[in-house]
Structure formats: C-alpha cells, structure tokens
Amino acid sequence: MITQQQREEAVRGAHEYLRRAGIALTADEVEKIEVADFGLSQLETTGLELITYVNTERCCAKELVLFPGQTCPEHLHPPVNGEPGKEETFRCRWGEVYLYVEGERAAEPQRRPPAGSEDHYTVFHEVVLKPGEQFTIWPEVKHWFQAGDEGAVVSEFSTRSRDEFDIFTDPRIQRATLVE
Amino acid sequence: MITQQQREEAVRGAHEYLRRAGIALTADEVEKIEVADFGLSQLETTGLELITYVNTERCCAKELVLFPGQTCPEHLHPPVNGEPGKEETFRCRWGEVYLYVEGERAAEPQRRPPAGSEDHYTVFHEVVLKPGEQFTIWPEVKHWFQAGDEGAVVSEFSTRSRDEFDIFTDPRIQRATLVE
C-alpha cells in the first residue's frame, strides 16, 4: 500500500526522469503513470513506475522508470490460455540498470536484493545495461532488475502484457498497488 | 539505387537526428542503420532511415528517421503465411510527422506526396504527430508518412516485421535498396 502523497510524488519523480531521458509524454499520459509497490509498502526499495504506450492482443510498449537503487522484484511470465508467455526486450535509455536473469551466477553480483527480501531472489546472472544497450528476456525466464545510483529509464518492447498473470518468487507480492 | 557516399551521409545524418532526439545507439547499431530509397533513387524526397532494435517471431521495435520533407511511400502490411499482417504503432519522439491513412480525406492535406509520384498516393486521412503523440496502424491499412520541415524521429512498436512482404501502391517500388 502507498499513500496518495507517495503516489503523487512518484508520478512527479517519474515524469522528471523521463524528461531527463528526453522522452516526451502527452498530458493524458502523465496522468496515467502507474506506480507499483508490489504490495510490499516499501516503494523506495521495491517498486516501479511505468507508462504503457500501447498494449494490444499482439504487442506492447512501455517506458519503465526506476528511482536510484529501486528494484523490480523477481518474476516470470507464464503461458496464458495456451499462448506462450510474454517476451520482452529491455532497452536502457538513461542511467544504468542491473538486470539479473536465469543463467550462470555472477561471481560477485554488483547489486543486492532489497534488505530483508533476500530469500525471494534466486537468479543472479548479471547483465548491466547502459544507454543504448538492451537485452531480451524470453518467456518463463525468471528475472529481476535494479537501477544504479542515478536511477534508470528503460524502454520495454514486448508481446501482449498481462501483468496480473506474472508469477513472483516472493509469495508476499501482490501486483496491484493499493493507494491509501 | 543510392551511391555509397549517399548511404554514408544518410547514416551520419540519421545518427545526428537520433542524437538530437536524445536516443543512444551502440557503435554496432550505428553500423547497422538502414537507408531505404525504395528503388526510386530519390532518397531526399522518398526514403527512410531506420534502426531495428529487435525483431523476433512475435514482436519488433525500430527507430525511424525522416529528413525534412522526406516521405515513406504508401504501403500496407498483408497477412503472411496465415498470420494477420503487421500491426504498428508510430510514436513521434522528435520533430513532426504527417501520417496519412485510410479514412475520411482531409479537406486540405497539409503535405503533398513527392512531386511526380502523386498518382501512387491514394489515402489522405491526416494524423499529425508531435513528440509524445502516437497512432496505431492496423494490418492491411494503407498508410504513408512525411516528416515536417525539421525532420522527424519516430519509434515504431509492432508485431514481427517482414518488410519484404509489404505491398506498395507504386509499382515502381522495390523495398530492397541497392548501393552502387
């Protein structure tokens, strides 16, 4: 749960990061910036701000904002109604993002899961994305990501997005954010 | 057909427009900027510069650059091998783009098809996109677009891209560009 004030501050902050990244939004889009706390009520450490540009039955594009050190928690995209799970490409536009996916564990991962939630992070193959760099996450592959110290703006190009079907490693997580 | 010098100049120019739009490319991507003259050998008026970020069986994302007044000629995306045609969303990132699609003809279209090619332009429903504005083109819908006087940078979010199947209104057009 987040307060209305937290939501408003996060929307303003996300808009400011997008502006720094040179990304223009319409006034309507600014109103629709989504703030996700994943039900943990620790927005500063576990959270994500996003704007969905388009999401049809076939494809989707979003802009993701992470504040400095903010983490989008570990999850995967399962098949839905017989269709393969969501496939997504993350392209860093501004700042730096540390992406962790299934695969060989980094000897010394540069970033850590949010304190107190370590048990719910299981994949540590590290991919660091700076502006202009990208990585594709195939369906059903577990992943989580965290912004560097300046925050990050990341474009997501994907198949249809149905966040409500995402499977999170942390059983405490609820994808829908409640605003107090 | 374009000369090697024309190609190099167009790549440099496209890279500069992307830079102005605040869009970072890796060095590898700069090398892969595509220059399309659609076989008409009139790149300045009919042409497109693009970089494909990702193009899988399911989805695709590109950045399109149009120099001032440059036109991407009228075409549609047909079904391929039983799959619906390509669906694409154009989002203006920088400059201004005049998009013409099937639908009610604008009383006074603000832009004209390239001189000498007027017979091969048949749709004139006008959609003007400035930074942050976007429009979705459904499969099999004829469309063409032209940059405003400062040029344009446009993100394209779409289903799988198979340019070789595009159907152009102008029978002289060849999608593959020959470099002299």
XYZ file of C-alpha atoms in Angstrom:
360
model
C 0.000 0.000 0.000
C 1.152 3.535 -0.724
C -0.333 6.846 0.330
C -1.859 9.248 -2.140
C 1.048 11.583 -1.415
C 3.616 8.856 -2.162
C 1.829 8.134 -5.411
C 1.829 11.773 -6.456
C 5.495 12.202 -5.586
C 6.417 9.052 -7.517
C 4.456 10.222 -10.559
C 6.183 13.608 -10.448
C 9.564 11.939 -9.988
C 8.998 9.511 -12.850
C 7.937 12.349 -15.127
C 11.123 14.221 -14.237
C 13.304 11.169 -15.024
C 11.552 10.744 -18.368
C 12.180 14.405 -19.109
C 15.883 13.954 -18.345
C 15.892 10.998 -20.737
C 14.474 13.308 -23.427
C 11.196 11.373 -23.540
C 8.033 13.388 -24.191
C 4.655 12.370 -22.778
C 1.268 13.877 -23.506
C -0.616 15.419 -20.572
C -3.006 12.432 -20.652
C -0.093 10.030 -20.368
C 1.353 11.842 -17.351
C -1.988 11.276 -15.609
C -1.719 7.561 -16.378
C 1.773 6.924 -14.985
C 1.455 3.766 -12.925
C 3.193 3.393 -9.573
C 3.712 -0.208 -8.416
C 4.784 -1.127 -4.910
C 4.081 -4.843 -5.443
C 2.128 -4.879 -2.205
C 5.243 -4.611 -0.034
C 4.744 -0.963 1.040
C 8.459 -0.282 0.517
C 8.228 1.754 -2.659
C 11.663 3.296 -2.282
C 13.405 -0.087 -2.410
C 10.872 -2.344 -4.189
C 8.859 -0.587 -6.827
C 8.467 0.514 -10.393
C 6.986 3.482 -12.234
C 5.710 2.936 -15.742
C 3.717 4.268 -18.624
C 2.124 1.906 -21.143
C 2.127 3.386 -24.625
C 0.271 0.579 -26.344
C -0.911 -2.885 -25.332
C -2.916 -4.827 -27.890
C -3.565 -8.546 -28.222
C -0.301 -8.844 -30.135
C 2.256 -6.352 -28.865
C 3.072 -3.826 -26.184
C 5.454 -0.968 -25.468
C 6.130 0.727 -22.154
C 8.579 3.106 -20.564
C 9.834 1.983 -17.142
C 11.350 4.303 -14.536
C 13.314 3.118 -11.527
C 14.498 5.556 -8.905
C 18.073 5.190 -7.601
C 18.525 1.665 -6.258
C 14.845 0.791 -6.735
C 14.198 -2.896 -7.565
C 11.546 -4.598 -9.665
C 11.254 -7.928 -7.859
C 11.945 -11.385 -9.317
C 9.219 -12.809 -11.531
C 8.499 -14.685 -14.734
C 5.852 -14.557 -17.451
C 3.992 -17.865 -17.781
C 1.945 -19.121 -20.734
C -1.628 -17.767 -20.633
C -4.621 -19.519 -22.205
C -2.375 -21.676 -24.372
C -0.306 -18.730 -25.639
C 3.440 -18.611 -24.896
C 4.370 -16.272 -22.043
C 5.323 -12.655 -22.542
C 8.610 -11.993 -24.306
C 10.223 -8.660 -23.502
C 13.212 -6.609 -24.567
C 14.575 -4.055 -22.113
C 16.473 -1.175 -23.676
C 18.213 1.245 -21.361
C 17.540 4.851 -22.376
C 19.042 6.744 -19.454
C 21.006 5.891 -16.309
C 22.010 2.333 -15.636
C 20.089 -0.841 -14.902
C 21.353 -4.081 -13.360
C 19.371 -6.995 -14.725
C 19.509 -10.455 -13.181
C 18.246 -13.478 -15.095
C 18.489 -17.245 -15.025
C 21.940 -18.499 -16.018
C 25.421 -18.718 -14.569
C 25.555 -16.821 -11.304
C 27.850 -13.774 -11.300
C 30.897 -14.420 -9.103
C 30.336 -11.109 -7.385
C 26.994 -9.542 -8.276
C 27.318 -5.761 -8.253
C 23.929 -5.198 -6.651
C 21.993 -6.879 -3.860
C 18.292 -7.686 -3.462
C 16.389 -5.333 -1.138
C 17.359 -5.895 2.501
C 15.014 -8.315 4.220
C 13.813 -9.861 0.934
C 16.983 -11.773 0.027
C 15.268 -15.164 0.343
C 12.962 -14.317 -2.521
C 15.708 -13.651 -5.080
C 17.127 -16.774 -6.749
C 18.672 -15.747 -10.093
C 21.972 -13.890 -10.332
C 23.213 -13.989 -13.899
C 24.146 -10.327 -14.281
C 23.564 -8.091 -17.294
C 24.402 -4.398 -16.929
C 22.661 -2.074 -19.351
C 23.768 1.469 -20.079
C 22.028 3.826 -22.527
C 21.642 2.169 -25.932
C 22.152 -1.342 -24.564
C 19.389 -3.929 -24.458
C 18.573 -7.498 -23.522
C 15.707 -9.829 -24.468
C 14.007 -11.934 -21.788
C 12.287 -14.993 -23.177
C 9.011 -16.352 -21.767
C 9.161 -18.206 -18.443
C 12.681 -16.933 -17.619
C 12.945 -15.576 -14.084
C 14.328 -12.048 -13.847
C 14.614 -9.001 -11.594
C 16.274 -5.654 -12.041
C 17.556 -2.732 -10.072
C 18.519 0.813 -11.041
C 22.021 2.119 -10.468
C 22.741 5.056 -8.186
C 21.281 7.648 -10.547
C 18.107 5.744 -11.398
C 17.160 4.409 -14.810
C 14.750 4.840 -17.693
C 14.170 1.647 -19.680
C 12.022 1.033 -22.754
C 10.211 -2.287 -22.812
C 9.198 -3.789 -26.159
C 7.118 -6.924 -25.749
C 4.277 -9.167 -26.701
C 0.898 -8.537 -25.046
C 1.250 -7.550 -21.408
C -0.973 -9.168 -18.786
C 0.777 -8.247 -15.544
C -1.894 -9.980 -13.472
C -0.550 -13.363 -14.614
C 3.088 -12.679 -13.651
C 4.498 -15.185 -11.181
C 6.619 -13.608 -8.439
C 9.146 -15.569 -6.397
C 8.154 -13.670 -3.248
C 4.763 -15.014 -2.079
C 4.023 -11.745 -0.253
C 3.822 -9.842 -3.518
C 0.569 -8.541 -4.970
C 0.915 -6.978 -8.381
C -1.941 -4.492 -7.926
C -0.972 -1.421 -5.904
C -3.444 -0.178 -3.302
C -3.491 3.569 -2.700
C -4.496 4.590 0.808
C 19.831 2.867 -56.155
C 21.981 5.110 -53.981
C 25.707 5.718 -54.054
C 27.982 4.608 -51.246
C 28.521 8.267 -50.439
C 24.776 8.932 -50.225
C 24.441 5.968 -47.914
C 27.213 7.165 -45.627
C 25.816 10.687 -45.499
C 22.339 9.386 -44.712
C 23.699 7.166 -41.925
C 25.601 10.098 -40.425
C 22.550 12.317 -40.739
C 20.238 9.756 -39.149
C 22.659 9.276 -36.282
C 22.699 13.042 -35.720
C 18.878 13.231 -35.675
C 18.749 10.376 -33.157
C 21.280 12.214 -31.020
C 19.123 15.343 -31.117
C 16.176 13.200 -30.003
C 18.273 12.053 -27.032
C 18.376 8.464 -28.319
C 21.563 6.495 -27.673
C 22.791 3.782 -30.041
C 25.653 1.376 -29.546
C 28.541 1.568 -32.037
C 27.306 -1.727 -33.553
C 23.862 -0.262 -34.078
C 25.230 2.823 -35.835
C 26.890 0.469 -38.326
C 23.528 -1.210 -38.931
C 21.460 1.893 -39.680
C 19.462 1.020 -42.769
C 18.944 3.512 -45.566
C 15.951 2.797 -47.824
C 15.356 4.566 -51.114
C 12.559 2.165 -52.132
C 14.259 1.733 -55.501
C 13.283 5.190 -56.721
C 16.775 6.766 -56.465
C 15.256 9.933 -54.983
C 16.389 9.469 -51.395
C 15.937 13.105 -50.472
C 12.218 13.031 -51.213
C 11.312 9.318 -50.945
C 13.254 7.444 -48.337
C 13.611 6.303 -44.779
C 16.464 5.710 -42.349
C 15.941 3.129 -39.629
C 17.490 1.019 -36.944
C 15.842 -2.227 -35.860
C 16.327 -2.858 -32.143
C 14.638 -6.234 -32.007
C 12.611 -8.340 -34.440
C 11.530 -11.769 -33.246
C 8.737 -14.034 -34.440
C 6.366 -12.171 -32.131
C 7.343 -8.516 -31.834
C 9.563 -5.787 -33.171
C 10.810 -2.310 -32.279
C 12.554 0.186 -34.532
C 13.547 3.812 -34.584
C 12.688 5.617 -37.835
C 14.346 8.810 -39.029
C 12.968 11.019 -41.772
C 14.913 14.002 -43.043
C 12.992 17.261 -43.592
C 10.147 16.595 -46.011
C 11.250 13.002 -46.666
C 8.389 10.580 -47.387
C 7.930 6.899 -46.662
C 5.723 5.871 -49.573
C 2.212 4.411 -49.376
C 2.004 0.740 -48.457
C 0.166 -1.846 -46.384
C 1.091 -4.953 -44.429
C -0.737 -8.040 -45.725
C -1.306 -11.357 -43.927
C 1.714 -13.663 -44.285
C 1.500 -17.463 -44.137
C -1.895 -17.339 -42.470
C -0.838 -14.823 -39.808
C -2.538 -11.407 -39.671
C -0.487 -8.596 -41.199
C 1.869 -6.414 -39.229
C 0.306 -4.069 -36.698
C 2.372 -0.998 -35.869
C 2.259 1.966 -33.534
C 4.172 5.085 -34.535
C 5.229 7.330 -31.665
C 6.792 10.658 -32.528
C 9.905 11.306 -30.434
C 11.289 14.413 -32.075
C 10.210 16.816 -34.841
C 6.895 16.336 -36.543
C 5.439 13.653 -38.768
C 2.426 13.851 -41.063
C 0.787 10.460 -41.308
C -1.822 9.633 -43.948
C -4.045 6.592 -43.579
C -7.274 5.184 -44.975
C -10.327 7.122 -43.808
C -12.031 10.420 -44.480
C -9.855 12.547 -46.723
C -8.561 15.738 -45.128
C -10.237 18.791 -46.702
C -6.833 20.397 -47.169
C -3.966 17.970 -46.503
C -1.027 19.902 -45.077
C 1.563 17.933 -47.023
C 1.787 16.647 -50.572
C 3.146 13.375 -51.997
C 6.574 13.669 -53.638
C 6.371 15.535 -56.940
C 5.996 13.183 -59.878
C 4.651 10.348 -57.725
C 1.203 11.784 -56.951
C -0.604 9.024 -58.843
C 0.686 6.445 -56.386
C -0.756 8.063 -53.272
C -4.409 7.272 -52.604
C -5.103 7.771 -48.849
C -5.358 11.215 -47.264
C -6.847 10.901 -43.811
C -4.383 13.116 -41.927
C -2.867 12.495 -38.498
C -0.192 14.935 -37.311
C 2.142 13.606 -34.622
C 4.320 15.804 -32.441
C 6.681 14.488 -29.721
C 4.790 12.211 -27.329
C 1.909 11.614 -29.737
C 1.251 8.262 -31.352
C -1.056 6.363 -33.681
C -1.674 2.659 -34.272
C -1.949 1.334 -37.823
C -3.861 -1.922 -38.053
C -2.970 -4.699 -40.506
C -3.855 -4.170 -44.166
C -4.493 -0.421 -43.709
C -2.775 1.676 -46.373
C -0.546 4.426 -45.000
C 2.274 6.802 -45.866
C 4.073 9.464 -43.897
C 6.237 12.512 -44.361
C 8.422 14.479 -41.980
C 7.792 18.148 -41.309
C 10.311 20.852 -42.135
C 12.734 19.901 -39.358
C 12.656 16.149 -39.940
C 11.318 13.541 -37.540
C 12.344 10.698 -35.267
C 9.608 8.107 -34.751
C 9.579 4.957 -32.628
C 7.788 2.002 -34.170
C 6.372 -0.704 -31.895
C 4.965 -3.629 -33.851
C 4.412 -7.285 -34.416
C 7.064 -9.186 -36.381
C 8.456 -7.148 -39.245
C 8.846 -8.709 -42.673
C 9.365 -5.708 -44.919
C 9.782 -7.912 -47.983
C 6.035 -8.681 -47.909
C 4.899 -5.040 -47.769
C 2.610 -4.062 -50.629
C 3.356 -0.626 -52.092
C 0.855 1.345 -54.137
C 3.606 2.488 -56.510
C 4.518 -0.454 -58.760
C 7.996 1.009 -59.383
C 8.985 0.492 -55.763
C 11.455 -2.156 -54.664
C 11.856 -2.415 -50.912
C 15.491 -3.543 -51.019
C 17.941 -0.681 -51.548
C 20.825 -1.231 -53.975
C 24.057 0.572 -53.149
C 26.160 1.478 -56.168
